[in-house]
Amino acid sequence: MKFGKLLQTLSSSDFWQSRARFCFQAQSYSYHFFQLLFQHLITKQFIPQQPKRMSLENSNGDALYSVLGQSMLGQTNHYWLGDLSLMKKGKHKKKAISFLLDYQGPHQVSVFINKDEELTTAQKKNALSIPDNFTHNDFIEFMDFLEIPLPEKKYTLIKELFNKVSDLPINFACVLIIHLELISVKDINELISYLTKQLEEQPSLYQLSEYFFSRNPKSFFKLWCTLEKDYSTMFWLAYWSDQLWKAFHTKRFLEQKTFAQAKRMSYRLPHSFLSKTWKLTRKQDLLDLYTKLYEIDFSVKKGITFSGALDLWYCKHFLNSN
């Protein structure tokens, strides 16, 4: 099913009322795509309430069968179970995936599953396929689906950006959608250069990230001084958020010895992270860094942050030794 056709399907309230299960599928999981999707579904009241979350990591599925197998006094909920690839491989995972993809109720359940997972013909037929990259047409159709109005100059920015690249990774495209509403029209021209630089994957950014994860503060701050002014604060917040998110899940997959998934997740991370520096970082440290970065991002958007917020964030990272 083409993406535009899928969005038409997802725009129907009847579609959301007629099923007990919704299986989304792509080559890799996009946090920001589902963030935007579920915000919209709640706003349109296609799903009755904030979806309930259930962690399947390190789970054998017993709680899953218990919660989804019955309802209290006829009350039903919508459960969002996220990325099923986070479950450890084995018979419990196969049983849980089979249960979820053939689920008939009484609740509703939404899941994401990687295209590498083995599915039955019926399960493949019912899966909702998401593109791994957005073309210009995909981007505009998704904006229309989300009902996000933009000034003409911002649409011009999008067109100019896609004139430089044929497509954008879906997570990058969704981050752009989130920030387009917040960026002033007068800053649009500057934003083009920022986005283009990121898409070109400058070696200097890889090097900066390598120094960051390998905890080499001297080399890091020397390079940081030359790069800081080349990009906006919003660029740096988006860049480090993406790096931390990928680093956390790459480390998780490596610890689980699911190397193929770790390699896919490590795209845009420095090559040294996958081979050695992932051992130097604790997952809790990555979570703490991400949380603090989110607080800085919130402050910037409210206009209450200070110019050295990122510098302080870097210092705390390097001072927090293992």
Tab-separated table of C-alpha atoms in Angstrom:
chain	number	residue	atom	x	y	z
A	1	MET	CA	0.000	0.000	0.000
A	2	LYS	CA	1.376	3.413	-0.972
A	3	PHE	CA	1.937	5.889	1.847
A	4	GLY	CA	-0.744	8.295	0.619
A	5	LYS	CA	-3.279	5.472	0.506
A	6	LEU	CA	-2.262	4.394	4.016
A	7	LEU	CA	-2.814	7.935	5.322
A	8	GLN	CA	-6.289	7.968	3.780
A	9	THR	CA	-7.023	4.733	5.621
A	10	LEU	CA	-5.674	6.086	8.920
A	11	SER	CA	-7.852	9.207	8.489
A	12	SER	CA	-11.038	7.175	8.842
A	13	SER	CA	-12.602	6.840	12.292
A	14	ASP	CA	-14.319	3.664	11.056
A	15	PHE	CA	-10.914	2.078	10.471
A	16	TRP	CA	-9.899	2.627	14.108
A	17	GLN	CA	-13.212	1.310	15.401
A	18	SER	CA	-13.266	-1.806	13.217
A	19	ARG	CA	-10.059	-3.493	14.418
A	20	ALA	CA	-8.563	-4.881	17.582
A	21	ARG	CA	-4.943	-4.786	16.334
A	22	PHE	CA	-2.807	-2.394	14.317
A	23	CYS	CA	0.608	-3.602	13.191
A	24	PHE	CA	2.978	-0.998	11.709
A	25	GLN	CA	6.010	-2.213	9.815
A	26	ALA	CA	9.206	-0.670	8.429
A	27	GLN	CA	12.919	-1.419	8.290
A	28	SER	CA	13.590	0.579	11.451
A	29	TYR	CA	11.549	2.141	14.257
A	30	SER	CA	10.876	5.900	14.171
A	31	TYR	CA	10.040	7.344	17.577
A	32	HIS	CA	9.044	10.761	16.222
A	33	PHE	CA	6.727	9.343	13.542
A	34	PHE	CA	4.650	7.550	16.154
A	35	GLN	CA	4.787	10.547	18.462
A	36	LEU	CA	3.162	12.676	15.754
A	37	LEU	CA	0.757	9.923	14.707
A	38	PHE	CA	-0.672	9.222	18.159
A	39	GLN	CA	-0.922	12.914	19.049
A	40	HIS	CA	-3.072	13.343	15.960
A	41	LEU	CA	-5.191	10.248	16.628
A	42	ILE	CA	-5.946	11.449	20.159
A	43	THR	CA	-6.804	14.958	18.933
A	44	LYS	CA	-9.206	13.530	16.327
A	45	GLN	CA	-10.602	11.121	18.939
A	46	PHE	CA	-9.938	8.166	16.656
A	47	ILE	CA	-8.669	6.346	19.711
A	48	PRO	CA	-10.612	6.905	22.936
A	49	GLN	CA	-7.824	8.049	25.239
A	50	GLN	CA	-4.088	8.326	25.792
A	51	PRO	CA	-2.780	4.868	24.784
A	52	LYS	CA	-1.556	2.764	27.665
A	53	ARG	CA	2.064	1.645	27.461
A	54	MET	CA	3.388	-1.790	28.286
A	55	SER	CA	7.084	-2.683	28.291
A	56	LEU	CA	7.951	-6.003	26.670
A	57	GLU	CA	11.694	-5.745	27.281
A	58	ASN	CA	12.950	-8.721	29.297
A	59	SER	CA	9.378	-10.034	29.388
A	60	ASN	CA	8.257	-13.614	28.830
A	61	GLY	CA	4.792	-12.380	27.865
A	62	ASP	CA	2.814	-13.559	30.925
A	63	ALA	CA	1.708	-10.027	31.865
A	64	LEU	CA	0.860	-9.370	28.219
A	65	TYR	CA	-1.546	-12.303	27.979
A	66	SER	CA	-3.096	-11.469	31.338
A	67	VAL	CA	-3.720	-7.775	30.609
A	68	LEU	CA	-4.893	-8.124	27.015
A	69	GLY	CA	-6.876	-11.305	27.599
A	70	GLN	CA	-9.566	-9.786	29.783
A	71	SER	CA	-11.351	-6.526	30.567
A	72	MET	CA	-12.722	-5.202	33.850
A	73	LEU	CA	-16.488	-4.618	33.755
A	74	GLY	CA	-16.407	-4.338	29.989
A	75	GLN	CA	-13.917	-1.442	30.008
A	76	THR	CA	-11.568	-1.473	27.026
A	77	ASN	CA	-8.258	0.333	26.435
A	78	HIS	CA	-5.903	1.043	23.551
A	79	TYR	CA	-2.410	-0.331	24.229
A	80	TRP	CA	0.675	0.923	22.402
A	81	LEU	CA	3.445	-1.662	22.771
A	82	GLY	CA	6.064	0.101	20.643
A	83	ASP	CA	8.966	-1.696	19.011
A	84	LEU	CA	8.692	-5.483	19.344
A	85	SER	CA	12.339	-5.886	18.333
A	86	LEU	CA	13.275	-4.844	21.888
A	87	MET	CA	12.094	-8.244	23.103
A	88	LYS	CA	14.821	-10.828	23.525
A	89	LYS	CA	14.919	-13.508	20.847
A	90	GLY	CA	13.536	-16.914	21.729
A	91	LYS	CA	10.325	-18.885	22.005
A	92	HIS	CA	8.690	-16.279	24.256
A	93	LYS	CA	9.173	-13.573	21.608
A	94	LYS	CA	7.764	-15.732	18.818
A	95	LYS	CA	4.749	-16.620	20.947
A	96	ALA	CA	4.142	-12.978	21.933
A	97	ILE	CA	4.412	-11.723	18.335
A	98	SER	CA	2.015	-14.405	17.129
A	99	PHE	CA	-0.422	-13.509	19.915
A	100	LEU	CA	-0.309	-9.784	19.118
A	101	LEU	CA	-0.513	-10.045	15.327
A	102	ASP	CA	-3.504	-12.387	15.565
A	103	TYR	CA	-5.127	-10.530	18.483
A	104	GLN	CA	-8.932	-10.305	18.416
A	105	GLY	CA	-9.729	-8.291	21.579
A	106	PRO	CA	-11.326	-7.339	23.941
A	107	HIS	CA	-8.922	-4.348	23.903
A	108	GLN	CA	-7.162	-2.627	21.015
A	109	VAL	CA	-3.418	-2.978	20.543
A	110	SER	CA	-0.908	-1.183	18.318
A	111	VAL	CA	2.630	-2.470	17.698
A	112	PHE	CA	5.629	-1.890	15.483
A	113	ILE	CA	7.505	-4.807	13.981
A	114	ASN	CA	10.676	-4.835	11.908
A	115	LYS	CA	10.458	-6.092	8.322
A	116	ASP	CA	13.115	-8.698	9.127
A	117	GLU	CA	10.730	-10.586	11.409
A	118	GLU	CA	9.179	-13.723	9.962
A	119	LEU	CA	5.416	-13.301	9.542
A	120	THR	CA	2.669	-15.468	8.124
A	121	THR	CA	1.042	-14.503	4.829
A	122	ALA	CA	-2.057	-13.253	6.661
A	123	GLN	CA	0.012	-11.201	9.103
A	124	LYS	CA	1.973	-9.581	6.263
A	125	LYS	CA	-1.277	-8.732	4.495
A	126	ASN	CA	-2.640	-6.947	7.564
A	127	ALA	CA	0.575	-5.023	8.328
A	128	LEU	CA	0.557	-1.255	7.768
A	129	SER	CA	3.755	-0.510	5.852
A	130	ILE	CA	5.559	2.771	6.611
A	131	PRO	CA	8.293	4.139	4.308
A	132	ASP	CA	11.811	4.286	5.705
A	133	ASN	CA	12.377	7.554	3.845
A	134	PHE	CA	10.048	10.409	2.959
A	135	THR	CA	9.937	11.812	-0.556
A	136	HIS	CA	8.710	15.383	-0.994
A	137	ASN	CA	5.253	14.045	-1.784
A	138	ASP	CA	5.265	11.789	1.319
A	139	PHE	CA	6.292	14.750	3.462
A	140	ILE	CA	3.495	17.006	2.195
A	141	GLU	CA	0.903	14.228	2.468
A	142	PHE	CA	1.904	13.548	6.069
A	143	MET	CA	1.695	17.280	6.884
A	144	ASP	CA	-1.805	17.352	5.373
A	145	PHE	CA	-2.767	14.237	7.347
A	146	LEU	CA	-1.605	15.912	10.577
A	147	GLU	CA	-3.551	19.051	9.583
A	148	ILE	CA	-0.551	21.304	10.216
A	149	PRO	CA	-0.945	24.645	8.415
A	150	LEU	CA	2.265	26.435	7.408
A	151	PRO	CA	3.086	29.785	5.813
A	152	GLU	CA	3.959	29.611	2.112
A	153	LYS	CA	7.600	30.459	2.860
A	154	LYS	CA	7.957	27.316	4.973
A	155	TYR	CA	6.529	25.200	2.174
A	156	THR	CA	9.124	26.820	-0.069
A	157	LEU	CA	11.826	25.714	2.395
A	158	ILE	CA	10.600	22.128	2.186
A	159	LYS	CA	10.626	22.219	-1.624
A	160	GLU	CA	14.162	23.685	-1.707
A	161	LEU	CA	15.368	21.039	0.721
A	162	PHE	CA	13.981	18.197	-1.403
A	163	ASN	CA	15.567	19.773	-4.474
A	164	LYS	CA	18.910	19.049	-2.798
A	165	VAL	CA	18.070	15.495	-1.649
A	166	SER	CA	15.751	12.897	-3.159
A	167	ASP	CA	14.377	11.817	0.196
A	168	LEU	CA	14.815	12.190	3.964
A	169	PRO	CA	15.052	9.473	6.644
A	170	ILE	CA	11.615	9.282	8.229
A	171	ASN	CA	12.799	10.180	11.741
A	172	PHE	CA	14.711	13.203	10.414
A	173	ALA	CA	11.651	14.287	8.426
A	174	CYS	CA	9.403	14.022	11.485
A	175	VAL	CA	11.830	16.029	13.629
A	176	LEU	CA	11.708	18.678	10.914
A	177	ILE	CA	7.899	18.679	11.028
A	178	ILE	CA	7.955	19.161	14.796
A	179	HIS	CA	10.333	22.120	14.541
A	180	LEU	CA	8.742	23.764	11.492
A	181	GLU	CA	5.865	25.030	13.635
A	182	LEU	CA	8.294	26.628	16.087
A	183	ILE	CA	10.791	28.225	13.704
A	184	SER	CA	10.246	31.866	12.835
A	185	VAL	CA	9.701	32.609	9.141
A	186	LYS	CA	12.605	35.080	9.244
A	187	ASP	CA	14.993	32.230	10.131
A	188	ILE	CA	13.908	29.957	7.258
A	189	ASN	CA	16.831	30.786	4.943
A	190	GLU	CA	19.372	29.997	7.667
A	191	LEU	CA	17.634	26.737	8.431
A	192	ILE	CA	18.179	25.480	4.878
A	193	SER	CA	21.949	25.629	5.328
A	194	TYR	CA	21.747	23.929	8.731
A	195	LEU	CA	19.670	21.050	7.384
A	196	THR	CA	21.811	20.647	4.293
A	197	LYS	CA	24.958	20.430	6.404
A	198	GLN	CA	23.428	17.713	8.554
A	199	LEU	CA	22.290	15.696	5.538
A	200	GLU	CA	25.768	15.916	4.049
A	201	GLU	CA	27.030	14.104	7.162
A	202	GLN	CA	30.125	16.231	7.607
A	203	PRO	CA	33.094	14.231	8.937
A	204	SER	CA	33.617	16.931	11.570
A	205	LEU	CA	30.280	16.047	13.158
A	206	TYR	CA	31.240	12.384	13.250
A	207	GLN	CA	34.522	13.358	14.850
A	208	LEU	CA	32.780	15.528	17.438
A	209	SER	CA	30.449	12.685	18.320
A	210	GLU	CA	33.365	10.260	18.528
A	211	TYR	CA	35.161	12.515	21.029
A	212	PHE	CA	31.911	12.828	22.985
A	213	PHE	CA	31.293	9.098	23.404
A	214	SER	CA	34.965	8.195	23.879
A	215	ARG	CA	35.162	10.844	26.647
A	216	ASN	CA	37.972	12.856	25.141
A	217	PRO	CA	37.176	16.365	26.470
A	218	LYS	CA	40.338	18.098	25.245
A	219	SER	CA	39.804	17.125	21.601
A	220	PHE	CA	36.037	17.562	21.916
A	221	PHE	CA	36.096	21.167	23.125
A	222	LYS	CA	38.791	22.129	20.624
A	223	LEU	CA	36.561	20.942	17.763
A	224	TRP	CA	33.407	22.266	19.431
A	225	CYS	CA	34.839	25.795	19.421
A	226	THR	CA	35.186	25.662	15.632
A	227	LEU	CA	31.755	24.082	14.956
A	228	GLU	CA	29.480	25.709	17.523
A	229	LYS	CA	28.625	28.822	15.492
A	230	ASP	CA	28.110	26.889	12.247
A	231	TYR	CA	24.785	25.556	13.513
A	232	SER	CA	21.821	26.859	15.493
A	233	THR	CA	20.974	25.827	19.043
A	234	MET	CA	17.941	23.938	17.708
A	235	PHE	CA	20.207	22.019	15.344
A	236	TRP	CA	22.485	20.934	18.207
A	237	LEU	CA	19.537	19.874	20.343
A	238	ALA	CA	18.122	17.778	17.503
A	239	TYR	CA	21.554	16.366	16.636
A	240	TRP	CA	22.444	15.233	20.168
A	241	SER	CA	18.942	13.916	20.811
A	242	ASP	CA	19.289	11.682	17.755
A	243	GLN	CA	22.809	10.587	18.740
A	244	LEU	CA	21.798	9.678	22.300
A	245	TRP	CA	18.664	7.844	21.201
A	246	LYS	CA	20.640	5.765	18.699
A	247	ALA	CA	23.490	5.169	21.170
A	248	PHE	CA	21.102	3.905	23.866
A	249	HIS	CA	19.391	1.378	21.592
A	250	THR	CA	22.627	0.340	19.864
A	251	LYS	CA	24.099	-0.487	23.265
A	252	ARG	CA	20.925	-2.344	24.203
A	253	PHE	CA	21.062	-4.486	21.055
A	254	LEU	CA	24.785	-5.188	21.513
A	255	GLU	CA	24.186	-6.348	25.076
A	256	GLN	CA	21.455	-8.644	23.755
A	257	LYS	CA	23.849	-9.847	21.020
A	258	THR	CA	21.383	-8.876	18.283
A	259	PHE	CA	24.171	-7.540	16.099
A	260	ALA	CA	22.187	-6.970	12.888
A	261	GLN	CA	19.761	-4.683	14.708
A	262	ALA	CA	22.646	-2.912	16.461
A	263	LYS	CA	24.303	-2.206	13.124
A	264	ARG	CA	21.107	-0.750	11.659
A	265	MET	CA	20.501	1.382	14.725
A	266	SER	CA	24.087	2.720	14.725
A	267	TYR	CA	23.565	4.550	11.407
A	268	ARG	CA	24.921	8.143	11.827
A	269	LEU	CA	26.802	7.207	15.001
A	270	PRO	CA	30.617	7.305	14.861
A	271	HIS	CA	32.015	3.969	13.687
A	272	SER	CA	34.035	3.580	16.861
A	273	PHE	CA	30.872	3.445	18.976
A	274	LEU	CA	29.764	0.153	17.452
A	275	SER	CA	33.225	-1.418	17.800
A	276	LYS	CA	34.383	-0.270	21.229
A	277	THR	CA	33.141	2.950	22.831
A	278	TRP	CA	29.661	1.579	23.552
A	279	LYS	CA	31.324	-0.270	26.433
A	280	LEU	CA	32.410	3.040	27.989
A	281	THR	CA	28.863	4.321	28.419
A	282	ARG	CA	26.136	3.208	30.784
A	283	LYS	CA	22.556	3.198	29.529
A	284	GLN	CA	21.430	5.154	32.587
A	285	ASP	CA	23.963	7.879	31.746
A	286	LEU	CA	22.520	8.114	28.243
A	287	LEU	CA	19.001	8.377	29.651
A	288	ASP	CA	20.069	11.099	32.079
A	289	LEU	CA	21.767	13.045	29.281
A	290	TYR	CA	18.684	12.742	27.078
A	291	THR	CA	16.409	13.917	29.889
A	292	LYS	CA	18.570	16.969	30.564
A	293	LEU	CA	18.724	17.744	26.853
A	294	TYR	CA	14.925	17.626	26.728
A	295	GLU	CA	14.809	20.164	29.579
A	296	ILE	CA	17.178	22.483	27.676
A	297	ASP	CA	15.053	22.102	24.541
A	298	PHE	CA	11.910	23.006	26.501
A	299	SER	CA	13.621	26.053	28.004
A	300	VAL	CA	14.856	27.264	24.609
A	301	LYS	CA	11.353	27.078	23.172
A	302	LYS	CA	10.043	29.028	26.170
A	303	GLY	CA	12.842	31.590	25.830
A	304	ILE	CA	14.127	31.073	29.370
A	305	THR	CA	17.447	29.319	28.788
A	306	PHE	CA	20.932	30.828	28.903
A	307	SER	CA	23.656	30.826	26.250
A	308	GLY	CA	25.967	28.375	28.034
A	309	ALA	CA	23.388	25.646	28.673
A	310	LEU	CA	24.930	23.216	26.191
A	311	ASP	CA	28.466	23.917	27.420
A	312	LEU	CA	27.378	23.038	30.952
A	313	TRP	CA	25.669	19.905	29.622
A	314	TYR	CA	28.939	18.840	27.933
A	315	CYS	CA	30.950	19.481	31.094
A	316	LYS	CA	28.630	17.369	33.226
A	317	HIS	CA	28.951	14.551	30.707
A	318	PHE	CA	32.750	14.536	30.796
A	319	LEU	CA	32.890	14.928	34.584
A	320	ASN	CA	30.556	11.953	35.051
A	321	SER	CA	33.229	9.279	34.756
A	322	ASN	CA	32.531	5.581	34.691
